PDB file of C-alpha atoms and ligand atoms in Angstrom:
ATOM      1  CA  MET A   1      86.595  92.019 104.379  1.00 82.00           C
ATOM      2  CA  SER A   2      88.603  89.157 106.178  1.00 83.00           C
ATOM      3  CA  GLY A   3      92.200  90.200 108.210  1.00 82.00           C
ATOM      4  CA  GLU A   4      94.066  88.061 105.860  1.00 87.00           C
ATOM      5  CA  ALA A   5      92.329  90.215 102.679  1.00 92.00           C
ATOM      6  CA  ARG A   6      93.246  93.333 104.307  1.00 93.00           C
ATOM      7  CA  LYS A   7      96.543  92.194 104.689  1.00 94.00           C
ATOM      8  CA  ILE A   8      96.943  90.869 101.074  1.00 95.00           C
ATOM      9  CA  ARG A   9      95.736  94.610 100.007  1.00 96.00           C
ATOM     10  CA  LEU A  10      97.856  96.574 101.845  1.00 97.00           C
ATOM     11  CA  ILE A  11     101.095  94.295 100.454  1.00 97.00           C
ATOM     12  CA  MET A  12      99.981  95.045  97.250  1.00 97.00           C
ATOM     13  CA  ASP A  13      99.313  98.481  97.727  1.00 97.00           C
ATOM     14  CA  LEU A  14     103.232  98.663  99.030  1.00 98.00           C
ATOM     15  CA  ARG A  15     104.362  96.897  95.713  1.00 98.00           C
ATOM     16  CA  ARG A  16     102.828  99.291  93.987  1.00 98.00           C
ATOM     17  CA  SER A  17     103.766 102.126  96.015  1.00 97.00           C
ATOM     18  CA  GLY A  18     107.415 101.124  95.450  1.00 97.00           C
ATOM     19  CA  ILE A  19     108.390  98.477  97.696  1.00 98.00           C
ATOM     20  CA  THR A  20     110.235  96.483  95.626  1.00 98.00           C
ATOM     21  CA  ASP A  21     112.478  94.565  98.493  1.00 98.00           C
ATOM     22  CA  THR A  22     111.309  91.229  98.860  1.00 98.00           C
ATOM     23  CA  ARG A  23     112.691  90.958 102.356  1.00 98.00           C
ATOM     24  CA  VAL A  24     110.827  94.124 103.499  1.00 98.00           C
ATOM     25  CA  LEU A  25     107.406  92.726 102.146  1.00 98.00           C
ATOM     26  CA  SER A  26     107.492  89.386 103.435  1.00 98.00           C
ATOM     27  CA  ALA A  27     108.434  91.308 106.982  1.00 98.00           C
ATOM     28  CA  VAL A  28     105.750  93.417 106.601  1.00 98.00           C
ATOM     29  CA  GLU A  29     103.467  90.488 105.807  1.00 96.00           C
ATOM     30  CA  ARG A  30     104.766  88.470 109.370  1.00 96.00           C
ATOM     31  CA  VAL A  31     104.543  91.439 111.766  1.00 97.00           C
ATOM     32  CA  PRO A  32     100.815  91.463 112.866  1.00 96.00           C
ATOM     33  CA  ARG A  33      99.978  95.180 112.940  1.00 97.00           C
ATOM     34  CA  GLU A  34      96.739  94.622 114.767  1.00 96.00           C
ATOM     35  CA  ALA A  35      99.070  93.960 117.941  1.00 97.00           C
ATOM     36  CA  PHE A  36     100.368  97.230 117.991  1.00 98.00           C
ATOM     37  CA  VAL A  37      97.416  99.101 117.694  1.00 96.00           C
ATOM     38  CA  SER A  38      94.942  99.838 120.604  1.00 93.00           C
ATOM     39  CA  GLU A  39      91.191  98.572 120.374  1.00 93.00           C
ATOM     40  CA  PRO A  40      89.359 101.531 118.840  1.00 94.00           C
ATOM     41  CA  PHE A  41      91.438 100.999 115.852  1.00 96.00           C
ATOM     42  CA  LEU A  42      91.357  97.284 115.161  1.00 94.00           C
ATOM     43  CA  ASP A  43      89.592  97.554 112.407  1.00 94.00           C
ATOM     44  CA  GLN A  44      92.071 100.184 110.974  1.00 96.00           C
ATOM     45  CA  ALA A  45      95.024  98.011 111.670  1.00 96.00           C
ATOM     46  CA  TYR A  46      95.848  97.371 107.512  1.00 96.00           C
ATOM     47  CA  GLU A  47      94.876 100.211 106.130  1.00 95.00           C
ATOM     48  CA  ASN A  48      97.552 102.255 104.946  1.00 95.00           C
ATOM     49  CA  THR A  49      97.328 105.242 107.557  1.00 96.00           C
ATOM     50  CA  ALA A  50      99.268 106.806 110.745  1.00 96.00           C
ATOM     51  CA  LEU A  51      96.919 105.658 113.697  1.00 97.00           C
ATOM     52  CA  PRO A  52      97.174 107.339 117.211  1.00 96.00           C
ATOM     53  CA  ILE A  53      98.764 105.556 119.883  1.00 95.00           C
ATOM     54  CA  GLY A  54      98.550 107.751 123.051  1.00 94.00           C
ATOM     55  CA  LYS A  55     100.553 110.627 124.285  1.00 93.00           C
ATOM     56  CA  GLY A  56     100.306 112.355 121.349  1.00 92.00           C
ATOM     57  CA  GLN A  57     102.150 109.874 119.324  1.00 94.00           C
ATOM     58  CA  THR A  58     101.624 107.826 115.975  1.00 95.00           C
ATOM     59  CA  ILE A  59     101.904 104.173 114.848  1.00 96.00           C
ATOM     60  CA  SER A  60     103.589 105.096 111.209  1.00 96.00           C
ATOM     61  CA  GLN A  61     101.795 104.681 108.339  1.00 97.00           C
ATOM     62  CA  PRO A  62     102.776 101.107 106.844  1.00 98.00           C
ATOM     63  CA  LEU A  63     103.826 102.697 103.474  1.00 98.00           C
ATOM     64  CA  VAL A  64     106.555 104.726 105.142  1.00 98.00           C
ATOM     65  CA  VAL A  65     107.600 101.964 107.124  1.00 98.00           C
ATOM     66  CA  ALA A  66     107.668  99.704 104.399  1.00 98.00           C
ATOM     67  CA  LEU A  67     110.116 102.390 102.471  1.00 98.00           C
ATOM     68  CA  MET A  68     112.420 103.630 105.573  1.00 98.00           C
ATOM     69  CA  SER A  69     113.145  99.842 105.891  1.00 98.00           C
ATOM     70  CA  GLN A  70     113.835  99.362 102.472  1.00 98.00           C
ATOM     71  CA  ALA A  71     115.637 102.576 102.040  1.00 98.00           C
ATOM     72  CA  LEU A  72     117.858 101.142 105.450  1.00 98.00           C
ATOM     73  CA  GLU A  73     119.038  98.194 103.315  1.00 98.00           C
ATOM     74  CA  VAL A  74     119.461  95.912 106.211  1.00 98.00           C
ATOM     75  CA  GLY A  75     121.342  92.638 106.070  1.00 98.00           C
ATOM     76  CA  GLU A  76     120.403  89.882 108.574  1.00 98.00           C
ATOM     77  CA  ARG A  77     123.961  89.766 110.489  1.00 98.00           C
ATOM     78  CA  MET A  78     123.403  93.546 111.051  1.00 98.00           C
ATOM     79  CA  LYS A  79     123.100  95.257 114.581  1.00 98.00           C
ATOM     80  CA  VAL A  80     120.486  98.070 114.638  1.00 99.00           C
ATOM     81  CA  LEU A  81     119.374 100.943 116.496  1.00 99.00           C
ATOM     82  CA  GLU A  82     115.555 102.583 116.233  1.00 98.00           C
ATOM     83  CA  ILE A  83     114.949 105.708 117.812  1.00 98.00           C
ATOM     84  CA  GLY A  84     111.207 106.411 118.754  1.00 98.00           C
ATOM     85  CA  THR A  85     110.095 102.983 119.760  1.00 98.00           C
ATOM     86  CA  GLY A  86     106.507 104.099 119.749  1.00 98.00           C
ATOM     87  CA  SER A  87     104.353 101.018 119.348  1.00 98.00           C
ATOM     88  CA  GLY A  88     107.296  98.925 118.478  1.00 98.00           C
ATOM     89  CA  TYR A  89     105.681  97.992 115.040  1.00 98.00           C
ATOM     90  CA  GLN A  90     108.729  99.659 113.524  1.00 98.00           C
ATOM     91  CA  ALA A  91     111.165  97.675 115.665  1.00 98.00           C
ATOM     92  CA  ALA A  92     109.468  94.305 115.182  1.00 98.00           C
ATOM     93  CA  VAL A  93     109.438  94.991 111.142  1.00 98.00           C
ATOM     94  CA  LEU A  94     113.219  95.445 111.721  1.00 99.00           C
ATOM     95  CA  ALA A  95     113.641  92.559 114.058  1.00 99.00           C
ATOM     96  CA  LYS A  96     112.767  89.959 111.055  1.00 98.00           C
ATOM     97  CA  LEU A  97     115.700  91.953 108.775  1.00 98.00           C
ATOM     98  CA  CYS A  98     118.411  91.727 111.057  1.00 98.00           C
ATOM     99  CA  ARG A  99     120.376  89.924 114.388  1.00 98.00           C
ATOM    100  CA  ARG A 100     119.277  92.318 116.621  1.00 98.00           C
ATOM    101  CA  VAL A 101     117.127  95.677 117.153  1.00 99.00           C
ATOM    102  CA  TYR A 102     118.119  98.551 119.966  1.00 99.00           C
ATOM    103  CA  THR A 103     115.018 101.029 120.175  1.00 98.00           C
ATOM    104  CA  ILE A 104     114.943 103.556 122.771  1.00 98.00           C
ATOM    105  CA  GLU A 105     111.671 105.835 123.389  1.00 98.00           C
ATOM    106  CA  ARG A 106     111.545 108.290 125.947  1.00 97.00           C
ATOM    107  CA  HIS A 107     107.482 107.983 127.101  1.00 97.00           C
ATOM    108  CA  LYS A 108     108.061 105.139 129.238  1.00 97.00           C
ATOM    109  CA  SER A 109     104.287 104.263 129.300  1.00 97.00           C
ATOM    110  CA  LEU A 110     104.969 103.721 125.494  1.00 98.00           C
ATOM    111  CA  LEU A 111     108.004 101.594 126.265  1.00 98.00           C
ATOM    112  CA  VAL A 112     106.575  99.175 128.284  1.00 98.00           C
ATOM    113  CA  GLU A 113     103.209  98.620 126.149  1.00 98.00           C
ATOM    114  CA  ALA A 114     105.747  97.868 123.275  1.00 98.00           C
ATOM    115  CA  GLU A 115     107.919  95.247 125.333  1.00 98.00           C
ATOM    116  CA  ARG A 116     104.625  93.423 126.495  1.00 98.00           C
ATOM    117  CA  ARG A 117     103.733  93.025 122.853  1.00 98.00           C
ATOM    118  CA  PHE A 118     107.155  91.691 121.708  1.00 98.00           C
ATOM    119  CA  ARG A 119     107.174  88.914 124.475  1.00 98.00           C
ATOM    120  CA  ALA A 120     103.221  88.012 123.288  1.00 98.00           C
ATOM    121  CA  LEU A 121     105.082  88.025 120.033  1.00 98.00           C
ATOM    122  CA  HIS A 122     107.711  86.335 121.008  1.00 98.00           C
ATOM    123  CA  VAL A 123     110.329  88.252 119.490  1.00 98.00           C
ATOM    124  CA  HIS A 124     113.339  88.308 121.442  1.00 97.00           C
ATOM    125  CA  ASN A 125     116.111  90.362 119.295  1.00 98.00           C
ATOM    126  CA  ILE A 126     114.551  93.589 120.059  1.00 98.00           C
ATOM    127  CA  THR A 127     116.151  95.470 123.478  1.00 98.00           C
ATOM    128  CA  ALA A 128     114.146  98.165 124.045  1.00 98.00           C
ATOM    129  CA  VAL A 129     114.838 101.266 126.984  1.00 98.00           C
ATOM    130  CA  ALA A 130     113.498 104.181 128.289  1.00 98.00           C
ATOM    131  CA  GLY A 131     115.761 107.082 127.062  1.00 97.00           C
ATOM    132  CA  ASP A 132     116.950 110.537 125.226  1.00 98.00           C
ATOM    133  CA  GLY A 133     117.498 108.774 121.536  1.00 98.00           C
ATOM    134  CA  THR A 134     119.117 111.763 120.244  1.00 98.00           C
ATOM    135  CA  ARG A 135     122.215 110.689 122.978  1.00 97.00           C
ATOM    136  CA  GLY A 136     121.920 107.463 120.907  1.00 98.00           C
ATOM    137  CA  TRP A 137     123.000 104.200 122.995  1.00 98.00           C
ATOM    138  CA  PRO A 138     127.309 104.500 123.247  1.00 98.00           C
ATOM    139  CA  GLU A 139     127.305 101.138 125.288  1.00 97.00           C
ATOM    140  CA  GLN A 140     125.981  99.310 122.391  1.00 98.00           C
ATOM    141  CA  ALA A 141     127.890 100.941 119.427  1.00 98.00           C
ATOM    142  CA  PRO A 142     128.979 100.928 116.699  1.00 98.00           C
ATOM    143  CA  PHE A 143     125.668 100.297 114.878  1.00 98.00           C
ATOM    144  CA  ASP A 144     125.375  98.965 111.219  1.00 98.00           C
ATOM    145  CA  ARG A 145     122.061 100.508 110.401  1.00 99.00           C
ATOM    146  CA  ILE A 146     120.723 103.709 112.639  1.00 99.00           C
ATOM    147  CA  LEU A 147     116.790 104.519 111.797  1.00 99.00           C
ATOM    148  CA  VAL A 148     115.043 107.699 113.498  1.00 98.00           C
ATOM    149  CA  THR A 149     111.162 107.412 113.739  1.00 98.00           C
ATOM    150  CA  ALA A 150     110.385 110.660 115.003  1.00 97.00           C
ATOM    151  CA  ALA A 151     111.456 114.222 113.038  1.00 97.00           C
ATOM    152  CA  ALA A 152     114.921 116.511 114.083  1.00 94.00           C
ATOM    153  CA  GLY A 153     115.691 119.776 113.145  1.00 95.00           C
ATOM    154  CA  GLU A 154     119.257 118.183 112.421  1.00 95.00           C
ATOM    155  CA  ILE A 155     121.450 115.532 112.458  1.00 96.00           C
ATOM    156  CA  PRO A 156     121.886 114.569 115.628  1.00 96.00           C
ATOM    157  CA  LYS A 157     126.096 114.198 115.846  1.00 96.00           C
ATOM    158  CA  SER A 158     126.144 111.734 118.819  1.00 97.00           C
ATOM    159  CA  LEU A 159     124.139 109.287 116.065  1.00 98.00           C
ATOM    160  CA  LEU A 160     126.396 110.131 113.608  1.00 98.00           C
ATOM    161  CA  ASP A 161     129.255 109.075 115.859  1.00 98.00           C
ATOM    162  CA  GLN A 162     127.710 106.065 116.742  1.00 98.00           C
ATOM    163  CA  LEU A 163     127.547 104.677 113.291  1.00 98.00           C
ATOM    164  CA  ALA A 164     130.258 102.179 112.318  1.00 98.00           C
ATOM    165  CA  ASP A 165     132.115 102.858 109.558  1.00 97.00           C
ATOM    166  CA  GLY A 166     130.566 101.917 105.371  1.00 98.00           C
ATOM    167  CA  GLY A 167     127.081 102.451 107.821  1.00 98.00           C
ATOM    168  CA  ALA A 168     123.475 103.988 107.317  1.00 98.00           C
ATOM    169  CA  MET A 169     121.183 106.083 108.517  1.00 98.00           C
ATOM    170  CA  VAL A 170     117.703 107.240 107.554  1.00 98.00           C
ATOM    171  CA  LEU A 171     116.149 109.818 109.362  1.00 98.00           C
ATOM    172  CA  PRO A 172     113.531 112.344 108.955  1.00 98.00           C
ATOM    173  CA  VAL A 173     114.702 116.111 108.946  1.00 98.00           C
ATOM    174  CA  GLY A 174     112.863 118.949 109.294  1.00 96.00           C
ATOM    175  CA  SER A 175     110.472 121.423 111.366  1.00 90.00           C
ATOM    176  CA  PRO A 176     107.812 120.153 113.451  1.00 82.00           C
ATOM    177  CA  GLY A 177     104.591 119.900 111.541  1.00 79.00           C
ATOM    178  CA  GLY A 178     106.482 121.528 108.693  1.00 84.00           C
ATOM    179  CA  ASP A 179     107.942 120.155 105.346  1.00 90.00           C
ATOM    180  CA  GLN A 180     110.075 117.277 106.621  1.00 96.00           C
ATOM    181  CA  GLU A 181     112.186 114.710 104.632  1.00 97.00           C
ATOM    182  CA  VAL A 182     113.900 111.451 104.971  1.00 98.00           C
ATOM    183  CA  LEU A 183     117.547 111.380 104.451  1.00 98.00           C
ATOM    184  CA  ARG A 184     119.931 108.759 104.343  1.00 98.00           C
ATOM    185  CA  ILE A 185     123.428 109.196 105.460  1.00 98.00           C
ATOM    186  CA  ARG A 186     126.238 106.645 104.450  1.00 98.00           C
ATOM    187  CA  LYS A 187     129.500 106.680 106.175  1.00 98.00           C
ATOM    188  CA  LYS A 188     132.563 106.018 104.601  1.00 97.00           C
ATOM    189  CA  ASP A 189     136.112 106.064 105.842  1.00 97.00           C
ATOM    190  CA  GLY A 190     135.034 108.418 108.908  1.00 93.00           C
ATOM    191  CA  LYS A 191     133.098 110.305 105.924  1.00 96.00           C
ATOM    192  CA  PRO A 192     129.151 111.145 106.245  1.00 97.00           C
ATOM    193  CA  SER A 193     127.494 111.268 102.653  1.00 98.00           C
ATOM    194  CA  VAL A 194     123.634 112.878 102.568  1.00 98.00           C
ATOM    195  CA  GLU A 195     121.030 111.903 100.086  1.00 98.00           C
ATOM    196  CA  ARG A 196     117.453 112.876 100.198  1.00 98.00           C
ATOM    197  CA  LEU A 197     114.789 110.689  99.759  1.00 98.00           C
ATOM    198  CA  PHE A 198     111.504 111.514 100.209  1.00 96.00           C
ATOM    199  CA  PRO A 199     109.180 113.889 101.711  1.00 96.00           C
ATOM    200  CA  VAL A 200     107.215 112.585 105.174  1.00 95.00           C
ATOM    201  CA  ARG A 201     105.209 113.747 108.180  1.00 93.00           C
ATOM    202  CA  PHE A 202     106.471 112.642 111.645  1.00 94.00           C
ATOM    203  CA  VAL A 203     106.001 113.681 114.935  1.00 94.00           C
ATOM    204  CA  PRO A 204     108.855 115.602 116.428  1.00 95.00           C
ATOM    205  CA  LEU A 205     112.226 114.377 118.117  1.00 96.00           C
ATOM    206  CA  VAL A 206     112.335 115.408 122.011  1.00 95.00           C
ATOM    207  CA  ALA A 207     115.422 116.237 123.507  1.00 93.00           C
ATOM    208  CA  GLY A 208     116.231 115.610 127.355  1.00 89.00           C
ATOM    209  CA  GLY A 209     114.360 113.371 129.638  1.00 84.00           C
ATOM    210  CA  VAL A 210     111.934 110.777 129.763  1.00 88.00           C
ATOM    211  CA  GLU A 211     108.474 111.020 130.657  1.00 90.00           C
TER     212      GLU A 211
HETATM  213  N1  SAH B 301     108.154 103.971 115.069  1.00 65.40           N
HETATM  214  C1  SAH B 301     107.361 104.003 116.086  1.00 65.40           C
HETATM  215  C2  SAH B 301     106.286 104.996 115.582  1.00 65.40           C
HETATM  216  C3  SAH B 301     107.064 106.480 116.440  1.00 65.40           C
HETATM  217  S1  SAH B 301     106.459 107.896 116.618  1.00 65.40           S
HETATM  218  C4  SAH B 301     105.951 102.853 115.674  1.00 65.40           C
HETATM  219  O1  SAH B 301     106.675 102.156 114.937  1.00 65.40           O
HETATM  220  O2  SAH B 301     105.216 102.978 116.433  1.00 65.40           O
HETATM  221  C5  SAH B 301     107.764 108.414 117.535  1.00 65.40           C
HETATM  222  C6  SAH B 301     108.595 108.093 118.622  1.00 65.40           C
HETATM  223  O3  SAH B 301     109.158 108.704 119.177  1.00 65.40           O
HETATM  224  C7  SAH B 301     107.378 108.389 119.967  1.00 65.40           C
HETATM  225  O4  SAH B 301     106.583 107.369 120.794  1.00 65.40           O
HETATM  226  C8  SAH B 301     107.910 109.778 120.551  1.00 65.40           C
HETATM  227  O5  SAH B 301     107.406 109.634 121.689  1.00 65.40           O
HETATM  228  C9  SAH B 301     109.448 109.045 120.579  1.00 65.40           C
HETATM  229  N2  SAH B 301     110.851 110.306 120.858  1.00 65.40           N
HETATM  230  C10 SAH B 301     110.376 111.266 120.313  1.00 65.40           C
HETATM  231  N3  SAH B 301     111.732 111.889 120.497  1.00 65.40           N
HETATM  232  C11 SAH B 301     111.989 110.983 121.303  1.00 65.40           C
HETATM  233  C12 SAH B 301     113.728 111.183 121.787  1.00 65.40           C
HETATM  234  N4  SAH B 301     114.092 112.040 121.882  1.00 65.40           N
HETATM  235  N5  SAH B 301     114.196 109.849 122.396  1.00 65.40           N
HETATM  236  C13 SAH B 301     113.208 108.689 122.243  1.00 65.40           C
HETATM  237  N6  SAH B 301     112.225 108.613 121.760  1.00 65.40           N
HETATM  238  C14 SAH B 301     111.505 109.546 121.000  1.00 65.40           C
END
């Protein structure tokens, strides 16, 4: 099967699995996932599975990227913060949906690779930095949307503080390697309200320094 045929099959799979937002479907269609996976996994780039990206981390399953992007309800003028750049794939999808993406990764080597991919693909509306994402990015706050792509034990308070009023944050919460679920938190008049969305399995959000 050709790369293009595999991609069409993946998009159909996403639609069947509940991705109805046409902006999200079109963003997934326009971002070449093969540019974000390493050589040994190239033939699996359009399979609906997570794949290793080094440093014990993974590029998320396309369905999870699409579900989280859809849940985030991103508008084209928005400023979005992502925690856990990893391969850079989710950031590249978000970059198609909003004005600017700020993304933080604690593994310097993964960040360097992701930035190289953004340049090669001429994606210019992503600002990436190595750091501890649990602290957010105070200099750039507030953010209209925040997406966390690693699982926290609880909702990081500094991220909630950096969320704009009327904003929303989507993040997996739960124990490492155990039960986790994606939450959506909306902030209205300074008060957060929490919705539980769907179960997932993410690598843990690790507080502390850069590696
Ligand atoms: N969004 C990524 C998938 C990320 S996997 C993609 O599309 O490929 C989760 C990533 O979060 C890993 O790369 C991990 O190193 C990173 N991470 C974990 N804790 C972090 C923290 N406190 N700050 C920033 N990044 C973190």
